[in-house]
XYZ file of C-alpha atoms in Angstrom:
190
model
C 172.480 86.481 34.445
C 175.004 85.927 37.316
C 178.552 86.613 36.704
C 180.866 85.170 33.733
C 181.906 82.752 36.064
C 178.692 81.542 37.568
C 177.615 81.566 33.550
C 180.567 79.371 32.732
C 179.699 76.547 35.483
C 176.257 76.463 34.360
C 177.455 76.045 30.921
C 179.795 73.032 31.616
C 176.636 71.551 33.543
C 175.122 71.842 30.441
C 177.730 70.300 28.460
C 177.665 67.285 31.113
C 174.363 66.612 31.015
C 174.568 66.903 27.070
C 177.220 64.309 27.031
C 175.125 61.900 29.698
C 172.205 62.248 27.138
C 174.740 60.508 24.458
C 176.245 57.875 26.636
C 172.973 56.602 27.925
C 171.862 56.945 23.908
C 174.522 54.850 22.921
C 174.167 52.518 25.904
C 170.706 52.024 25.006
C 171.271 51.714 21.463
C 173.502 48.753 22.496
C 171.069 47.079 24.626
C 173.360 47.609 27.881
C 171.815 50.342 29.581
C 169.734 48.005 32.020
C 173.315 46.395 32.815
C 174.802 49.945 33.357
C 174.861 52.178 36.783
C 175.880 55.848 36.618
C 176.531 57.254 39.999
C 177.108 60.818 40.072
C 178.178 62.657 43.534
C 179.986 65.918 43.717
C 181.946 65.887 46.923
C 182.341 69.979 47.508
C 180.712 72.884 46.297
C 182.284 75.081 43.375
C 184.942 76.696 45.724
C 185.847 79.306 43.282
C 182.236 80.380 43.137
C 181.614 80.969 47.045
C 181.308 84.531 46.773
C 178.865 84.349 44.084
C 176.891 81.291 45.825
C 176.852 83.286 49.141
C 175.510 86.255 47.515
C 172.844 84.115 45.803
C 171.865 81.644 48.448
C 172.924 83.880 51.641
C 175.367 84.317 54.595
C 173.304 81.602 56.790
C 173.474 78.973 54.377
C 177.251 79.832 54.888
C 177.383 79.006 58.092
C 174.906 76.457 58.170
C 176.695 74.225 55.710
C 174.249 75.131 53.361
C 176.981 75.329 50.549
C 177.429 71.849 51.254
C 174.311 70.643 49.817
C 173.954 68.543 46.315
C 172.605 65.755 45.032
C 173.724 61.969 44.299
C 172.654 60.767 41.395
C 172.453 57.025 40.728
C 170.852 55.903 37.575
C 170.191 52.276 35.381
C 167.912 52.060 33.211
C 166.464 48.926 34.826
C 165.142 51.055 37.821
C 161.246 51.195 37.687
C 160.816 54.300 39.577
C 162.537 57.347 40.944
C 164.018 56.965 44.421
C 164.080 59.924 46.565
C 166.113 59.810 50.120
C 165.737 62.637 52.258
C 167.561 61.937 55.259
C 171.347 63.402 55.437
C 174.391 61.857 53.402
C 177.861 62.252 52.620
C 180.221 61.264 49.893
C 181.329 58.826 52.665
C 178.102 56.805 52.002
C 178.612 56.271 48.419
C 180.467 53.313 48.115
C 178.799 51.426 50.761
C 174.980 52.101 49.070
C 176.693 50.927 45.870
C 177.642 47.659 47.496
C 174.855 47.287 49.057
C 172.709 48.086 45.090
C 175.368 45.610 43.101
C 174.606 42.681 46.244
C 178.635 42.926 46.544
C 179.466 41.671 50.076
C 182.120 43.992 52.077
C 182.992 44.352 55.850
C 180.905 47.883 56.492
C 183.072 48.189 59.489
C 186.234 49.417 57.091
C 184.196 52.261 55.845
C 183.005 55.365 57.498
C 179.937 55.600 55.433
C 176.682 54.082 55.599
C 174.540 52.655 53.421
C 171.929 55.539 52.393
C 169.080 53.534 51.968
C 169.497 51.457 55.440
C 167.669 52.199 58.243
C 171.067 54.174 59.954
C 170.334 57.493 60.761
C 171.985 60.108 58.646
C 175.250 61.564 59.490
C 177.430 63.830 57.862
C 180.702 65.331 59.204
C 182.472 68.336 57.915
C 185.700 69.531 57.979
C 186.334 71.273 61.057
C 184.201 68.223 62.773
C 181.113 70.260 62.450
C 177.917 67.864 61.998
C 174.371 67.589 60.697
C 171.797 64.513 61.419
C 168.295 64.050 60.609
C 167.503 66.335 63.571
C 170.093 69.230 63.927
C 173.576 71.230 62.740
C 176.004 71.602 64.973
C 178.217 74.752 63.678
C 182.182 74.142 65.917
C 183.016 77.762 65.054
C 180.405 79.308 66.981
C 178.886 76.150 68.943
C 175.472 76.896 67.890
C 172.826 74.013 66.954
C 170.342 74.512 64.614
C 167.506 71.837 64.737
C 166.342 71.056 61.376
C 163.255 68.762 62.158
C 161.200 70.803 63.949
C 161.731 68.778 67.339
C 164.057 70.106 70.175
C 167.446 68.697 70.419
C 169.029 67.751 74.135
C 172.292 68.512 74.823
C 172.768 64.868 75.227
C 172.142 64.297 72.322
C 174.483 66.817 70.720
C 176.680 65.635 73.084
C 176.710 61.865 72.383
C 177.561 62.607 68.398
C 180.372 64.858 68.892
C 181.820 62.189 71.002
C 180.427 59.494 67.374
C 182.312 62.636 65.395
C 185.551 62.491 67.440
C 185.593 59.303 67.737
C 185.428 58.605 63.977
C 188.163 61.652 63.484
C 190.618 59.893 65.819
C 189.743 56.556 63.717
C 190.087 58.167 60.595
C 193.471 59.133 61.864
C 194.851 56.373 63.153
C 193.939 54.753 59.274
C 196.389 57.033 57.881
C 198.876 56.778 60.583
C 199.408 53.298 61.013
C 198.823 52.079 57.153
C 195.301 50.442 58.685
C 194.408 49.225 54.720
C 197.793 47.400 54.353
C 197.720 45.682 57.654
C 194.090 44.077 57.207
C 195.315 43.452 53.071
C 198.240 40.848 54.982
C 195.923 39.831 57.487
C 193.359 38.449 55.311
C 195.864 36.665 53.269
C 196.289 33.950 56.279
């Protein structure tokens, strides 16, 4: 069912699933599955299928960034039970999460993302400076706010998050403009 492009996309995902099964079986045969972490994170929806996805899930999903919803899968055979996270997060949060899970020390100030498993509130920033938190979605194109947690979101909250998003955006731009990480590397050599 669906268009040929959608069927091809699903078929590719089936093949990915089979490849992952193959890899896990080989890891188990070699006795190293419990020393392995597999991470899958999508950084965007399949752009070429936007029309099909909007037709399937509705224009409201497009308006409220619903097309951006995806899953992060972290797996290791050493896990005793699944862990589900229901706060919002983005691809920027994957590396800090993995670093913490693996016990690798790092300076969290050098990353725009946060550990997904931490107590920090969820925040996703979109390319148009719209955002999603655990409480609402802000659409910069329309200026509309959609509450998502069943509680009224005060204007002050939106202003606060808007300011945070602008600061994050400006900092990210400066990192590129001044080659910040190269300067940090030189500084850390001393």
